[in-house]
PDB file of C-alpha atoms in Angstrom:
ATOM      1  CA  UNK A   1      97.648 164.141  94.633  1.00  0.00           C
ATOM      2  CA  UNK A   2      96.939 161.454  92.813  1.00  0.00           C
ATOM      3  CA  UNK A   3      93.379 160.673  91.659  1.00  0.00           C
ATOM      4  CA  UNK A   4      91.816 157.519  90.085  1.00  0.00           C
ATOM      5  CA  UNK A   5      90.483 156.611  86.562  1.00  0.00           C
ATOM      6  CA  UNK A   6      89.024 153.390  85.268  1.00  0.00           C
ATOM      7  CA  UNK A   7      89.274 151.952  81.815  1.00  0.00           C
ATOM      8  CA  UNK A   8      88.262 148.903  79.882  1.00  0.00           C
ATOM      9  CA  UNK A   9      87.229 145.348  81.453  1.00  0.00           C
ATOM     10  CA  UNK A  10      88.000 146.812  85.044  1.00  0.00           C
ATOM     11  CA  UNK A  11      84.995 148.813  85.111  1.00  0.00           C
ATOM     12  CA  UNK A  12      82.420 145.739  85.551  1.00  0.00           C
ATOM     13  CA  UNK A  13      84.628 144.281  88.093  1.00  0.00           C
ATOM     14  CA  UNK A  14      84.923 147.658  89.962  1.00  0.00           C
ATOM     15  CA  UNK A  15      81.260 147.973  90.064  1.00  0.00           C
ATOM     16  CA  UNK A  16      80.580 144.556  91.709  1.00  0.00           C
ATOM     17  CA  UNK A  17      83.190 145.373  94.399  1.00  0.00           C
ATOM     18  CA  UNK A  18      81.756 148.809  94.752  1.00  0.00           C
ATOM     19  CA  UNK A  19      78.508 147.155  95.553  1.00  0.00           C
ATOM     20  CA  UNK A  20      80.117 144.733  98.047  1.00  0.00           C
ATOM     21  CA  UNK A  21      82.071 147.708  99.846  1.00  0.00           C
ATOM     22  CA  UNK A  22      78.874 149.835 100.068  1.00  0.00           C
ATOM     23  CA  UNK A  23      77.030 146.618 101.586  1.00  0.00           C
ATOM     24  CA  UNK A  24      79.880 146.041 104.105  1.00  0.00           C
ATOM     25  CA  UNK A  25      80.174 149.768 104.912  1.00  0.00           C
ATOM     26  CA  UNK A  26      76.095 149.724 105.631  1.00  0.00           C
ATOM     27  CA  UNK A  27      76.331 146.943 107.662  1.00  0.00           C
ATOM     28  CA  UNK A  28      79.226 148.129 109.780  1.00  0.00           C
ATOM     29  CA  UNK A  29      78.116 151.629 110.582  1.00  0.00           C
ATOM     30  CA  UNK A  30      74.512 150.494 111.407  1.00  0.00           C
ATOM     31  CA  UNK A  31      76.179 147.754 113.837  1.00  0.00           C
ATOM     32  CA  UNK A  32      78.005 150.488 115.516  1.00  0.00           C
ATOM     33  CA  UNK A  33      75.120 152.804 115.584  1.00  0.00           C
ATOM     34  CA  UNK A  34      73.865 155.184 117.243  1.00  0.00           C
ATOM     35  CA  UNK A  35      76.767 155.909 120.246  1.00  0.00           C
ATOM     36  CA  UNK A  36      79.649 155.535 117.488  1.00  0.00           C
ATOM     37  CA  UNK A  37      78.459 157.728 114.957  1.00  0.00           C
ATOM     38  CA  UNK A  38      78.769 160.657 116.902  1.00  0.00           C
ATOM     39  CA  UNK A  39      81.180 162.481 118.929  1.00  0.00           C
ATOM     40  CA  UNK A  40      79.647 161.861 122.345  1.00  0.00           C
ATOM     41  CA  UNK A  41      81.424 160.955 125.414  1.00  0.00           C
ATOM     42  CA  UNK A  42      80.343 157.447 126.966  1.00  0.00           C
ATOM     43  CA  UNK A  43      78.181 157.504 130.086  1.00  0.00           C
ATOM     44  CA  UNK A  44      81.034 156.053 132.153  1.00  0.00           C
ATOM     45  CA  UNK A  45      83.156 159.163 131.204  1.00  0.00           C
ATOM     46  CA  UNK A  46      80.272 161.389 131.325  1.00  0.00           C
ATOM     47  CA  UNK A  47      79.897 160.498 135.133  1.00  0.00           C
ATOM     48  CA  UNK A  48      83.686 160.825 135.430  1.00  0.00           C
ATOM     49  CA  UNK A  49      83.900 164.395 133.977  1.00  0.00           C
ATOM     50  CA  UNK A  50      80.881 165.475 136.155  1.00  0.00           C
ATOM     51  CA  UNK A  51      82.250 164.303 139.305  1.00  0.00           C
ATOM     52  CA  UNK A  52      85.858 164.946 139.162  1.00  0.00           C
ATOM     53  CA  UNK A  53      87.494 167.918 140.537  1.00  0.00           C
ATOM     54  CA  UNK A  54      91.262 169.313 140.533  1.00  0.00           C
ATOM     55  CA  UNK A  55      93.918 168.409 137.737  1.00  0.00           C
ATOM     56  CA  UNK A  56      93.373 164.725 136.745  1.00  0.00           C
ATOM     57  CA  UNK A  57      95.978 164.476 133.743  1.00  0.00           C
ATOM     58  CA  UNK A  58      96.313 160.742 133.156  1.00  0.00           C
ATOM     59  CA  UNK A  59      92.428 159.917 133.034  1.00  0.00           C
ATOM     60  CA  UNK A  60      91.977 162.870 130.744  1.00  0.00           C
ATOM     61  CA  UNK A  61      94.781 161.888 128.289  1.00  0.00           C
ATOM     62  CA  UNK A  62      93.047 158.225 128.496  1.00  0.00           C
ATOM     63  CA  UNK A  63      89.700 159.763 127.671  1.00  0.00           C
ATOM     64  CA  UNK A  64      91.062 161.785 124.714  1.00  0.00           C
ATOM     65  CA  UNK A  65      92.919 158.867 123.241  1.00  0.00           C
ATOM     66  CA  UNK A  66      89.777 156.773 123.507  1.00  0.00           C
ATOM     67  CA  UNK A  67      87.691 159.248 121.654  1.00  0.00           C
ATOM     68  CA  UNK A  68      89.811 159.369 118.808  1.00  0.00           C
ATOM     69  CA  UNK A  69      90.234 155.926 118.395  1.00  0.00           C
ATOM     70  CA  UNK A  70      86.571 155.179 118.300  1.00  0.00           C
ATOM     71  CA  UNK A  71      85.893 158.195 116.323  1.00  0.00           C
ATOM     72  CA  UNK A  72      84.948 156.257 113.023  1.00  0.00           C
ATOM     73  CA  UNK A  73      83.995 159.577 111.084  1.00  0.00           C
ATOM     74  CA  UNK A  74      87.506 160.860 111.839  1.00  0.00           C
ATOM     75  CA  UNK A  75      89.574 157.505 111.050  1.00  0.00           C
ATOM     76  CA  UNK A  76      87.395 157.421 107.831  1.00  0.00           C
ATOM     77  CA  UNK A  77      88.587 161.000 106.891  1.00  0.00           C
ATOM     78  CA  UNK A  78      92.167 160.512 108.096  1.00  0.00           C
ATOM     79  CA  UNK A  79      92.098 157.067 105.786  1.00  0.00           C
ATOM     80  CA  UNK A  80      91.128 159.263 103.020  1.00  0.00           C
ATOM     81  CA  UNK A  81      93.659 161.837 103.652  1.00  0.00           C
ATOM     82  CA  UNK A  82      96.680 159.539 103.653  1.00  0.00           C
ATOM     83  CA  UNK A  83      95.474 157.215 100.673  1.00  0.00           C
ATOM     84  CA  UNK A  84      97.666 158.952  98.121  1.00  0.00           C
ATOM     85  CA  UNK A  85     100.395 160.036 100.473  1.00  0.00           C
ATOM     86  CA  UNK A  86     103.585 158.359 100.229  1.00  0.00           C
ATOM     87  CA  UNK A  87     106.009 160.657 102.101  1.00  0.00           C
ATOM     88  CA  UNK A  88     106.110 161.020 105.825  1.00  0.00           C
ATOM     89  CA  UNK A  89     106.626 164.672 105.898  1.00  0.00           C
ATOM     90  CA  UNK A  90     103.213 165.124 103.995  1.00  0.00           C
ATOM     91  CA  UNK A  91     101.683 162.769 106.334  1.00  0.00           C
ATOM     92  CA  UNK A  92     103.110 164.745 109.070  1.00  0.00           C
ATOM     93  CA  UNK A  93     101.938 168.011 107.767  1.00  0.00           C
ATOM     94  CA  UNK A  94      98.110 167.098 107.339  1.00  0.00           C
ATOM     95  CA  UNK A  95      98.233 165.813 111.112  1.00  0.00           C
ATOM     96  CA  UNK A  96      99.647 168.935 112.363  1.00  0.00           C
ATOM     97  CA  UNK A  97      96.934 170.891 110.726  1.00  0.00           C
ATOM     98  CA  UNK A  98      94.309 168.603 112.165  1.00  0.00           C
ATOM     99  CA  UNK A  99      96.094 168.686 115.581  1.00  0.00           C
ATOM    100  CA  UNK A 100      96.051 172.602 115.568  1.00  0.00           C
ATOM    101  CA  UNK A 101      92.469 172.863 114.495  1.00  0.00           C
ATOM    102  CA  UNK A 102      91.415 170.750 116.951  1.00  0.00           C
ATOM    103  CA  UNK A 103      93.306 172.174 119.676  1.00  0.00           C
ATOM    104  CA  UNK A 104      92.144 175.657 118.973  1.00  0.00           C
ATOM    105  CA  UNK A 105      88.559 175.121 118.693  1.00  0.00           C
ATOM    106  CA  UNK A 106      88.300 172.800 121.845  1.00  0.00           C
ATOM    107  CA  UNK A 107      89.775 175.219 124.226  1.00  0.00           C
ATOM    108  CA  UNK A 108      88.197 178.193 122.661  1.00  0.00           C
ATOM    109  CA  UNK A 109      84.783 176.384 122.704  1.00  0.00           C
ATOM    110  CA  UNK A 110      84.988 175.173 126.235  1.00  0.00           C
ATOM    111  CA  UNK A 111      86.509 178.574 127.775  1.00  0.00           C
ATOM    112  CA  UNK A 112      84.297 180.711 125.786  1.00  0.00           C
ATOM    113  CA  UNK A 113      81.314 178.658 126.261  1.00  0.00           C
ATOM    114  CA  UNK A 114      80.527 178.466 122.496  1.00  0.00           C
ATOM    115  CA  UNK A 115      78.244 175.895 121.764  1.00  0.00           C
ATOM    116  CA  UNK A 116      77.421 174.519 118.267  1.00  0.00           C
ATOM    117  CA  UNK A 117      74.881 171.438 117.758  1.00  0.00           C
ATOM    118  CA  UNK A 118      76.830 168.022 117.634  1.00  0.00           C
ATOM    119  CA  UNK A 119      74.603 166.719 114.998  1.00  0.00           C
ATOM    120  CA  UNK A 120      75.357 169.677 112.666  1.00  0.00           C
ATOM    121  CA  UNK A 121      79.079 169.247 113.264  1.00  0.00           C
ATOM    122  CA  UNK A 122      78.954 165.677 112.891  1.00  0.00           C
ATOM    123  CA  UNK A 123      76.978 165.959 109.623  1.00  0.00           C
ATOM    124  CA  UNK A 124      79.715 168.391 108.306  1.00  0.00           C
ATOM    125  CA  UNK A 125      82.181 165.954 109.378  1.00  0.00           C
ATOM    126  CA  UNK A 126      80.699 163.208 107.379  1.00  0.00           C
ATOM    127  CA  UNK A 127      80.367 165.593 104.591  1.00  0.00           C
ATOM    128  CA  UNK A 128      84.405 166.117 104.971  1.00  0.00           C
ATOM    129  CA  UNK A 129      84.526 162.059 104.525  1.00  0.00           C
ATOM    130  CA  UNK A 130      82.283 162.538 101.317  1.00  0.00           C
ATOM    131  CA  UNK A 131      84.691 165.382  99.884  1.00  0.00           C
ATOM    132  CA  UNK A 132      87.870 163.434 100.327  1.00  0.00           C
ATOM    133  CA  UNK A 133      86.624 160.473  98.623  1.00  0.00           C
ATOM    134  CA  UNK A 134      85.612 162.664  95.686  1.00  0.00           C
ATOM    135  CA  UNK A 135      88.777 164.554  95.865  1.00  0.00           C
ATOM    136  CA  UNK A 136      90.661 161.039  95.594  1.00  0.00           C
ATOM    137  CA  UNK A 137      88.463 159.972  92.844  1.00  0.00           C
ATOM    138  CA  UNK A 138      89.359 163.316  91.002  1.00  0.00           C
ATOM    139  CA  UNK A 139      86.249 164.586  90.634  1.00  0.00           C
ATOM    140  CA  UNK A 140      86.704 168.053  91.221  1.00  0.00           C
ATOM    141  CA  UNK A 141      88.994 168.264  88.522  1.00  0.00           C
ATOM    142  CA  UNK A 142      86.596 166.566  86.167  1.00  0.00           C
ATOM    143  CA  UNK A 143      83.516 168.548  87.317  1.00  0.00           C
ATOM    144  CA  UNK A 144      84.857 172.146  87.748  1.00  0.00           C
ATOM    145  CA  UNK A 145      88.402 172.021  86.250  1.00  0.00           C
ATOM    146  CA  UNK A 146      89.953 173.107  89.481  1.00  0.00           C
ATOM    147  CA  UNK A 147      91.575 171.077  92.536  1.00  0.00           C
ATOM    148  CA  UNK A 148      90.691 172.375  96.046  1.00  0.00           C
ATOM    149  CA  UNK A 149      93.058 172.944  98.781  1.00  0.00           C
ATOM    150  CA  UNK A 150      93.069 169.533 100.565  1.00  0.00           C
ATOM    151  CA  UNK A 151      95.409 171.224 103.495  1.00  0.00           C
ATOM    152  CA  UNK A 152      92.731 173.833 104.110  1.00  0.00           C
ATOM    153  CA  UNK A 153      90.041 171.466 104.034  1.00  0.00           C
ATOM    154  CA  UNK A 154      91.951 169.308 106.577  1.00  0.00           C
ATOM    155  CA  UNK A 155      92.603 172.312 109.054  1.00  0.00           C
ATOM    156  CA  UNK A 156      88.928 173.265 108.763  1.00  0.00           C
ATOM    157  CA  UNK A 157      87.880 169.617 109.443  1.00  0.00           C
ATOM    158  CA  UNK A 158      90.051 170.011 112.774  1.00  0.00           C
ATOM    159  CA  UNK A 159      88.102 173.359 113.869  1.00  0.00           C
ATOM    160  CA  UNK A 160      85.050 171.523 113.330  1.00  0.00           C
ATOM    161  CA  UNK A 161      85.841 168.447 115.198  1.00  0.00           C
ATOM    162  CA  UNK A 162      86.963 170.386 118.064  1.00  0.00           C
ATOM    163  CA  UNK A 163      84.055 172.508 118.099  1.00  0.00           C
ATOM    164  CA  UNK A 164      81.868 169.232 118.224  1.00  0.00           C
ATOM    165  CA  UNK A 165      83.552 167.972 121.311  1.00  0.00           C
ATOM    166  CA  UNK A 166      83.989 171.531 123.082  1.00  0.00           C
ATOM    167  CA  UNK A 167      80.138 171.461 122.919  1.00  0.00           C
ATOM    168  CA  UNK A 168      79.829 168.065 124.436  1.00  0.00           C
ATOM    169  CA  UNK A 169      82.036 168.656 127.310  1.00  0.00           C
ATOM    170  CA  UNK A 170      80.149 171.830 127.992  1.00  0.00           C
ATOM    171  CA  UNK A 171      77.038 169.664 128.337  1.00  0.00           C
ATOM    172  CA  UNK A 172      78.684 167.660 130.996  1.00  0.00           C
ATOM    173  CA  UNK A 173      79.673 170.804 133.243  1.00  0.00           C
ATOM    174  CA  UNK A 174      83.013 169.991 133.683  1.00  0.00           C
ATOM    175  CA  UNK A 175      84.500 171.443 136.817  1.00  0.00           C
ATOM    176  CA  UNK A 176      86.454 174.944 136.611  1.00  0.00           C
ATOM    177  CA  UNK A 177      88.956 173.391 139.211  1.00  0.00           C
ATOM    178  CA  UNK A 178      91.998 172.115 136.804  1.00  0.00           C
ATOM    179  CA  UNK A 179      89.782 172.961 133.653  1.00  0.00           C
ATOM    180  CA  UNK A 180      92.914 174.301 131.604  1.00  0.00           C
ATOM    181  CA  UNK A 181      95.166 171.629 132.462  1.00  0.00           C
ATOM    182  CA  UNK A 182      92.431 168.768 131.900  1.00  0.00           C
ATOM    183  CA  UNK A 183      91.425 169.974 128.726  1.00  0.00           C
ATOM    184  CA  UNK A 184      95.207 170.263 127.336  1.00  0.00           C
ATOM    185  CA  UNK A 185      95.620 166.726 128.982  1.00  0.00           C
ATOM    186  CA  UNK A 186      92.565 165.438 126.765  1.00  0.00           C
ATOM    187  CA  UNK A 187      93.859 167.315 123.995  1.00  0.00           C
ATOM    188  CA  UNK A 188      97.413 165.533 124.290  1.00  0.00           C
ATOM    189  CA  UNK A 189      95.310 162.294 124.569  1.00  0.00           C
ATOM    190  CA  UNK A 190      93.479 162.850 121.507  1.00  0.00           C
ATOM    191  CA  UNK A 191      96.704 163.301 119.488  1.00  0.00           C
ATOM    192  CA  UNK A 192      98.037 160.169 120.931  1.00  0.00           C
ATOM    193  CA  UNK A 193      95.093 158.447 119.915  1.00  0.00           C
ATOM    194  CA  UNK A 194      95.408 160.009 116.460  1.00  0.00           C
ATOM    195  CA  UNK A 195      99.011 158.823 116.253  1.00  0.00           C
ATOM    196  CA  UNK A 196      98.183 155.190 117.303  1.00  0.00           C
ATOM    197  CA  UNK A 197      95.198 154.872 114.686  1.00  0.00           C
ATOM    198  CA  UNK A 198      97.453 156.667 112.140  1.00  0.00           C
ATOM    199  CA  UNK A 199     100.234 154.169 112.675  1.00  0.00           C
ATOM    200  CA  UNK A 200      97.869 151.130 112.218  1.00  0.00           C
ATOM    201  CA  UNK A 201      96.481 152.762 108.916  1.00  0.00           C
ATOM    202  CA  UNK A 202      99.953 153.461 107.485  1.00  0.00           C
ATOM    203  CA  UNK A 203     101.022 149.992 108.340  1.00  0.00           C
ATOM    204  CA  UNK A 204      98.012 148.505 106.563  1.00  0.00           C
ATOM    205  CA  UNK A 205      98.405 150.937 103.863  1.00  0.00           C
ATOM    206  CA  UNK A 206     102.095 150.132 103.307  1.00  0.00           C
ATOM    207  CA  UNK A 207     101.627 146.603 102.760  1.00  0.00           C
ATOM    208  CA  UNK A 208      98.377 147.095 100.519  1.00  0.00           C
ATOM    209  CA  UNK A 209     100.368 149.609  98.209  1.00  0.00           C
ATOM    210  CA  UNK A 210     102.852 146.772  97.500  1.00  0.00           C
ATOM    211  CA  UNK A 211     100.406 144.352  96.047  1.00  0.00           C
ATOM    212  CA  UNK A 212      98.734 144.443  92.739  1.00  0.00           C
ATOM    213  CA  UNK A 213      95.463 144.878  94.268  1.00  0.00           C
ATOM    214  CA  UNK A 214      95.956 148.410  95.367  1.00  0.00           C
ATOM    215  CA  UNK A 215      95.190 150.431  92.040  1.00  0.00           C
ATOM    216  CA  UNK A 216      92.488 147.598  90.980  1.00  0.00           C
ATOM    217  CA  UNK A 217      90.779 148.139  94.433  1.00  0.00           C
ATOM    218  CA  UNK A 218      91.679 151.880  95.032  1.00  0.00           C
ATOM    219  CA  UNK A 219      88.531 153.266  93.170  1.00  0.00           C
ATOM    220  CA  UNK A 220      86.292 150.778  94.875  1.00  0.00           C
ATOM    221  CA  UNK A 221      87.629 151.673  98.228  1.00  0.00           C
ATOM    222  CA  UNK A 222      87.034 155.663  98.064  1.00  0.00           C
ATOM    223  CA  UNK A 223      83.172 155.017  96.681  1.00  0.00           C
ATOM    224  CA  UNK A 224      82.838 152.847  99.725  1.00  0.00           C
ATOM    225  CA  UNK A 225      83.906 155.732 101.732  1.00  0.00           C
ATOM    226  CA  UNK A 226      82.226 158.280  99.950  1.00  0.00           C
ATOM    227  CA  UNK A 227      79.049 156.325 100.633  1.00  0.00           C
ATOM    228  CA  UNK A 228      79.902 155.859 104.511  1.00  0.00           C
ATOM    229  CA  UNK A 229      80.042 159.546 104.665  1.00  0.00           C
ATOM    230  CA  UNK A 230      76.890 159.914 103.002  1.00  0.00           C
ATOM    231  CA  UNK A 231      75.462 157.675 105.710  1.00  0.00           C
ATOM    232  CA  UNK A 232      76.926 159.400 108.518  1.00  0.00           C
ATOM    233  CA  UNK A 233      75.297 162.569 107.125  1.00  0.00           C
ATOM    234  CA  UNK A 234      71.973 161.060 106.739  1.00  0.00           C
ATOM    235  CA  UNK A 235      72.209 159.444 110.255  1.00  0.00           C
ATOM    236  CA  UNK A 236      73.232 162.889 111.883  1.00  0.00           C
ATOM    237  CA  UNK A 237      70.618 164.929 109.733  1.00  0.00           C
ATOM    238  CA  UNK A 238      68.019 162.379 110.823  1.00  0.00           C
ATOM    239  CA  UNK A 239      69.172 162.942 114.504  1.00  0.00           C
ATOM    240  CA  UNK A 240      68.858 166.684 114.270  1.00  0.00           C
ATOM    241  CA  UNK A 241      65.175 166.674 112.934  1.00  0.00           C
ATOM    242  CA  UNK A 242      64.081 164.423 115.616  1.00  0.00           C
ATOM    243  CA  UNK A 243      65.712 166.068 118.252  1.00  0.00           C
ATOM    244  CA  UNK A 244      63.655 169.603 117.176  1.00  0.00           C
TER     245      UNK A 244
END
């Protein structure tokens, strides 16, 4: 896994770009707040879940895919994970780790009625964005002389994300009639949504890596991602305090 360093005259330009990206990230995240910053379910989907009974595979696949594609914090983390991954087998490994974690806790959480505050879970997910940005910047090596296992972090992120969504689904009292097939269908939709988002990110990254601007802007991009992660954390922690 690569990390970033800056030297010479590039430092001043990087700081200017950093300020621009930070301002842009703040504007975008506040524009989509509050609904998009949490792993909630839109009101239309909420009503459908509450009123539906029986096996409804396609609607649940659709809702799962939509949830993943609009999950901005997860997409930020995914962007950070693949930032320095060039081989498809490495990309596949990390995607699989997330899928396993998400599937296990989504099913376990709903079937075992395990509930965790969505604010806490989403704040931790925001922290994972900060963690990955710091990892890409080489901060852990410089600060602690140790490189954490990013594969383990990706698996843990998947576990937490699954618990967060499981908690939301429990609030809507999904019908026990067709529960397991519908949950599996929802999870399949999540993975399909992840593949669509991943494909788009990989295409954009592929073009960007071929330009001279990639290494000039990579540092700033990760600082902006870290700032967005802190903003996500602050929003969720504030929501937790207000909800008490």
